Amino acid sequence: MHPWFALLLCLLCAGCGAAGGGRPLPASLEQGVPLYLVNHGLHVGLVVPAAGLERRLPGLEEYFPGALLYEVGWGDRVFYQTEGAGSGLALRALLWPTASVVHLVPLSGPVERYFTELERVELRVSPAGLERLLDRVAASFARNGEGRPRYAGAGLYGNGGFFESGERYHLFYTCNTWVARRLGDAGVPMRPALALTAGGLMRQAGAAAATYRCCVASGV
């Protein structure tokens, strides 16, 4: 086993039954609200209930009528919105803080219907944890004078769209560490420093999901 992965498992097992900030996870799988991660290779999308995000972002439903779920991504504005962006733009995004955007893709059915060929992880969080996560996701959006999210262009696939973000992208705050931090907001034990890559994030989330199921099954 790779030493970094072994260390990660130890950290996660040490936090069994506790959330990212010491908050409790749901006591049973039935009490948990599902969240999903989708691995796109370079970045990971976070799938959340549409209604909760729309309550926090007035006017969002006008862009995506009928959405049941949203796949959410976040990243450097220029790199994310440039088709076929190369290493030069990637290096620029990492070396100093840059403007960012949120990418939303509406889903009207189960996650597996839309991402059949991509790696996915299902996580369970408490209702209170989901509310904290949605609060932080909504806080990433820049707003206009009416409090509505600022549309920044058509998305990369599906009927998605980009929206301006008020956060800054940099070496220690990337697309994948952003997702890891949002999971931590929900109570999932995550280490953003070990989630710099999509693979690192998915391994960590998968281990967290397995550890949680183990803890629930054993009554810990």
Tab-separated table of N, CA and C in Angstrom, residues 100-179:
chain	number	residue	atom	x	y	z
A	100	SER	N	-12.256	33.701	-10.087
A	100	SER	CA	-12.797	32.349	-10.205
A	100	SER	C	-14.255	32.373	-10.647
A	101	VAL	N	-14.734	31.191	-11.012
A	101	VAL	CA	-16.129	31.010	-11.399
A	101	VAL	C	-16.667	29.723	-10.781
A	102	VAL	N	-17.987	29.672	-10.678
A	102	VAL	CA	-18.692	28.460	-10.285
A	102	VAL	C	-19.343	27.883	-11.538
A	103	HIS	N	-19.231	26.577	-11.718
A	103	HIS	CA	-19.846	25.891	-12.850
A	103	HIS	C	-21.005	25.051	-12.329
A	104	LEU	N	-22.200	25.255	-12.878
A	104	LEU	CA	-23.377	24.493	-12.478
A	104	LEU	C	-23.921	23.714	-13.671
A	105	VAL	N	-24.258	22.457	-13.433
A	105	VAL	CA	-24.926	21.631	-14.439
A	105	VAL	C	-26.196	21.077	-13.803
A	106	PRO	N	-27.378	21.402	-14.353
A	106	PRO	CA	-28.621	20.897	-13.774
A	106	PRO	C	-28.855	19.444	-14.163
A	107	LEU	N	-29.344	18.663	-13.195
A	107	LEU	CA	-29.697	17.264	-13.429
A	107	LEU	C	-31.170	17.092	-13.067
A	108	SER	N	-31.914	16.424	-13.925
A	108	SER	CA	-33.340	16.211	-13.655
A	108	SER	C	-33.638	14.780	-13.243
A	109	GLY	N	-32.583	13.986	-12.997
A	109	GLY	CA	-32.756	12.602	-12.585
A	109	GLY	C	-31.542	12.111	-11.830
A	110	PRO	N	-31.447	10.801	-11.614
A	110	PRO	CA	-30.338	10.236	-10.824
A	110	PRO	C	-28.975	10.553	-11.418
A	111	VAL	N	-27.981	10.667	-10.547
A	111	VAL	CA	-26.623	11.011	-10.970
A	111	VAL	C	-26.087	10.002	-11.980
A	112	GLU	N	-26.339	8.712	-11.734
A	112	GLU	CA	-25.779	7.690	-12.606
A	112	GLU	C	-26.327	7.764	-14.030
A	113	ARG	N	-27.475	8.381	-14.216
A	113	ARG	CA	-28.017	8.541	-15.566
A	113	ARG	C	-27.160	9.480	-16.409
A	114	TYR	N	-26.522	10.446	-15.758
A	114	TYR	CA	-25.770	11.475	-16.484
A	114	TYR	C	-24.277	11.162	-16.579
A	115	PHE	N	-23.755	10.433	-15.628
A	115	PHE	CA	-22.308	10.194	-15.583
A	115	PHE	C	-22.027	8.688	-15.516
A	116	THR	N	-22.538	7.969	-16.498
A	116	THR	CA	-22.473	6.510	-16.465
A	116	THR	C	-21.046	5.983	-16.535
A	117	GLU	N	-20.160	6.687	-17.227
A	117	GLU	CA	-18.804	6.187	-17.448
A	117	GLU	C	-17.778	6.765	-16.466
A	118	LEU	N	-18.216	7.649	-15.578
A	118	LEU	CA	-17.280	8.329	-14.692
A	118	LEU	C	-17.323	7.733	-13.280
A	119	GLU	N	-16.183	7.786	-12.614
A	119	GLU	CA	-16.105	7.333	-11.226
A	119	GLU	C	-16.964	8.225	-10.342
A	120	ARG	N	-17.726	7.584	-9.439
A	120	ARG	CA	-18.597	8.329	-8.541
A	120	ARG	C	-18.435	7.812	-7.110
A	121	VAL	N	-18.654	8.693	-6.151
A	121	VAL	CA	-18.679	8.318	-4.731
A	121	VAL	C	-19.926	8.921	-4.119
A	122	GLU	N	-20.661	8.108	-3.360
A	122	GLU	CA	-21.809	8.609	-2.607
A	122	GLU	C	-21.413	8.780	-1.149
A	123	LEU	N	-21.742	9.936	-0.596
A	123	LEU	CA	-21.492	10.234	0.814
A	123	LEU	C	-22.815	10.540	1.497
A	124	ARG	N	-22.871	10.285	2.804
A	124	ARG	CA	-24.062	10.610	3.584
A	124	ARG	C	-23.703	11.631	4.648
A	125	VAL	N	-24.490	12.705	4.721
A	125	VAL	CA	-24.255	13.751	5.722
A	125	VAL	C	-25.552	14.015	6.465
A	126	SER	N	-25.452	14.665	7.600
A	126	SER	CA	-26.645	15.010	8.361
A	126	SER	C	-27.375	16.160	7.676
A	127	PRO	N	-28.691	16.333	7.933
A	127	PRO	CA	-29.406	17.483	7.376
A	127	PRO	C	-28.751	18.811	7.746
A	128	ALA	N	-28.291	18.924	8.992
A	128	ALA	CA	-27.615	20.166	9.404
A	128	ALA	C	-26.310	20.341	8.644
A	129	GLY	N	-25.591	19.240	8.404
A	129	GLY	CA	-24.361	19.316	7.629
A	129	GLY	C	-24.614	19.769	6.211
A	130	LEU	N	-25.678	19.268	5.602
A	130	LEU	CA	-26.037	19.704	4.249
A	130	LEU	C	-26.327	21.196	4.221
A	131	GLU	N	-27.020	21.700	5.228
A	131	GLU	CA	-27.328	23.133	5.269
A	131	GLU	C	-26.054	23.963	5.343
A	132	ARG	N	-25.088	23.526	6.140
A	132	ARG	CA	-23.816	24.254	6.224
A	132	ARG	C	-23.089	24.228	4.887
A	133	LEU	N	-23.081	23.059	4.253
A	133	LEU	CA	-22.427	22.945	2.946
A	133	LEU	C	-23.074	23.894	1.938
A	134	LEU	N	-24.408	23.894	1.869
A	134	LEU	CA	-25.100	24.757	0.909
A	134	LEU	C	-24.879	26.239	1.211
A	135	ASP	N	-24.798	26.584	2.485
A	135	ASP	CA	-24.481	27.966	2.852
A	135	ASP	C	-23.143	28.392	2.256
A	136	ARG	N	-22.140	27.514	2.371
A	136	ARG	CA	-20.804	27.854	1.883
A	136	ARG	C	-20.733	27.833	0.365
A	137	VAL	N	-21.440	26.909	-0.277
A	137	VAL	CA	-21.474	26.916	-1.743
A	137	VAL	C	-22.108	28.218	-2.231
A	138	ALA	N	-23.232	28.595	-1.651
A	138	ALA	CA	-23.907	29.833	-2.064
A	138	ALA	C	-23.038	31.057	-1.807
A	139	ALA	N	-22.244	31.020	-0.736
A	139	ALA	CA	-21.370	32.152	-0.419
A	139	ALA	C	-20.268	32.333	-1.446
A	140	SER	N	-19.984	31.309	-2.239
A	140	SER	CA	-18.953	31.426	-3.268
A	140	SER	C	-19.405	32.268	-4.453
A	141	PHE	N	-20.706	32.423	-4.637
A	141	PHE	CA	-21.245	33.159	-5.774
A	141	PHE	C	-21.142	34.663	-5.549
A	142	ALA	N	-20.699	35.374	-6.566
A	142	ALA	CA	-20.797	36.837	-6.557
A	142	ALA	C	-22.242	37.219	-6.886
A	143	ARG	N	-22.727	38.317	-6.324
A	143	ARG	CA	-24.121	38.726	-6.516
A	143	ARG	C	-24.185	40.113	-7.149
A	144	ASN	N	-25.292	40.374	-7.843
A	144	ASN	CA	-25.533	41.726	-8.340
A	144	ASN	C	-26.254	42.533	-7.267
A	145	GLY	N	-26.668	43.745	-7.617
A	145	GLY	CA	-27.294	44.614	-6.634
A	145	GLY	C	-28.600	44.079	-6.092
A	146	GLU	N	-29.228	43.150	-6.808
A	146	GLU	CA	-30.483	42.556	-6.356
A	146	GLU	C	-30.265	41.250	-5.598
A	147	GLY	N	-29.006	40.902	-5.374
A	147	GLY	CA	-28.706	39.676	-4.658
A	147	GLY	C	-28.747	38.429	-5.510
A	148	ARG	N	-28.817	38.587	-6.824
A	148	ARG	CA	-28.881	37.445	-7.725
A	148	ARG	C	-27.476	37.065	-8.202
A	149	PRO	N	-27.258	35.776	-8.496
A	149	PRO	CA	-25.942	35.359	-8.993
A	149	PRO	C	-25.648	35.962	-10.360
A	150	ARG	N	-24.380	36.259	-10.610
A	150	ARG	CA	-23.966	36.893	-11.866
A	150	ARG	C	-23.585	35.831	-12.892
A	151	TYR	N	-24.388	35.720	-13.931
A	151	TYR	CA	-24.153	34.736	-14.988
A	151	TYR	C	-22.910	35.127	-15.771
A	152	ALA	N	-22.064	34.117	-16.090
A	152	ALA	CA	-20.792	34.402	-16.770
A	152	ALA	C	-20.616	33.618	-18.063
A	153	GLY	N	-21.644	32.922	-18.519
A	153	GLY	CA	-21.539	32.247	-19.805
A	153	GLY	C	-21.993	30.799	-19.765
A	154	ALA	N	-22.134	30.236	-20.975
A	154	ALA	CA	-22.577	28.848	-21.107
A	154	ALA	C	-21.567	27.888	-20.494
A	155	GLY	N	-22.074	26.773	-19.973
A	155	GLY	CA	-21.221	25.799	-19.318
A	155	GLY	C	-20.495	24.892	-20.288
A	156	LEU	N	-19.765	23.929	-19.736
A	156	LEU	CA	-18.931	23.040	-20.533
A	156	LEU	C	-19.699	21.887	-21.147
A	157	TYR	N	-20.810	21.480	-20.547
A	157	TYR	CA	-21.573	20.348	-21.064
A	157	TYR	C	-22.995	20.422	-20.523
A	158	GLY	N	-23.866	19.607	-21.135
A	158	GLY	CA	-25.264	19.631	-20.742
A	158	GLY	C	-25.851	21.016	-20.946
A	159	ASN	N	-26.709	21.402	-20.046
A	159	ASN	CA	-27.295	22.749	-20.071
A	159	ASN	C	-26.672	23.625	-19.003
A	160	GLY	N	-25.404	23.357	-18.703
A	160	GLY	CA	-24.735	24.058	-17.618
A	160	GLY	C	-24.429	25.508	-17.910
A	161	GLY	N	-24.010	26.203	-16.861
A	161	GLY	CA	-23.641	27.610	-16.979
A	161	GLY	C	-22.577	27.983	-15.971
A	162	PHE	N	-21.830	29.033	-16.291
A	162	PHE	CA	-20.832	29.596	-15.389
A	162	PHE	C	-21.408	30.812	-14.674
A	163	PHE	N	-20.988	30.995	-13.419
A	163	PHE	CA	-21.379	32.159	-12.635
A	163	PHE	C	-20.135	32.724	-11.958
A	164	GLU	N	-20.083	34.040	-11.846
A	164	GLU	CA	-18.944	34.674	-11.205
A	164	GLU	C	-18.870	34.288	-9.733
A	165	SER	N	-17.656	34.140	-9.253
A	165	SER	CA	-17.425	33.825	-7.840
A	165	SER	C	-16.660	34.968	-7.185
A	166	GLY	N	-16.896	35.162	-5.905
A	166	GLY	CA	-16.171	36.186	-5.163
A	166	GLY	C	-14.886	35.681	-4.539
A	167	GLU	N	-14.567	34.390	-4.722
A	167	GLU	CA	-13.367	33.819	-4.126
A	167	GLU	C	-12.196	33.877	-5.102
A	168	ARG	N	-10.997	33.689	-4.574
A	168	ARG	CA	-9.779	33.738	-5.380
A	168	ARG	C	-9.144	32.351	-5.456
A	169	TYR	N	-8.753	31.985	-6.645
A	169	TYR	CA	-8.100	30.699	-6.895
A	169	TYR	C	-6.595	30.871	-6.738
A	170	HIS	N	-5.931	29.902	-6.073
A	170	HIS	CA	-4.469	29.941	-5.974
A	170	HIS	C	-3.952	28.550	-5.636
A	171	LEU	N	-2.676	28.425	-5.489
A	171	LEU	CA	-2.011	27.140	-5.325
A	171	LEU	C	-2.580	26.313	-4.186
A	172	PHE	N	-2.959	26.976	-3.095
A	172	PHE	CA	-3.446	26.257	-1.933
A	172	PHE	C	-4.968	26.252	-1.825
A	173	TYR	N	-5.620	26.781	-2.844
A	173	TYR	CA	-7.088	26.790	-2.879
A	173	TYR	C	-7.503	26.538	-4.313
A	174	THR	N	-7.591	25.269	-4.684
A	174	THR	CA	-7.838	24.847	-6.056
A	174	THR	C	-9.246	24.266	-6.182
A	175	CYS	N	-9.581	23.824	-7.399
A	175	CYS	CA	-10.906	23.262	-7.636
A	175	CYS	C	-11.193	22.078	-6.720
A	176	ASN	N	-10.198	21.235	-6.497
A	176	ASN	CA	-10.420	20.036	-5.687
A	176	ASN	C	-10.348	20.307	-4.184
A	177	THR	N	-9.480	21.223	-3.759
A	177	THR	CA	-9.474	21.555	-2.330
A	177	THR	C	-10.740	22.324	-1.962
A	178	TRP	N	-11.321	23.054	-2.924
A	178	TRP	CA	-12.603	23.734	-2.691
A	178	TRP	C	-13.676	22.712	-2.367
A	179	VAL	N	-13.742	21.638	-3.160
A	179	VAL	CA	-14.729	20.588	-2.902
A	179	VAL	C	-14.452	19.920	-1.559
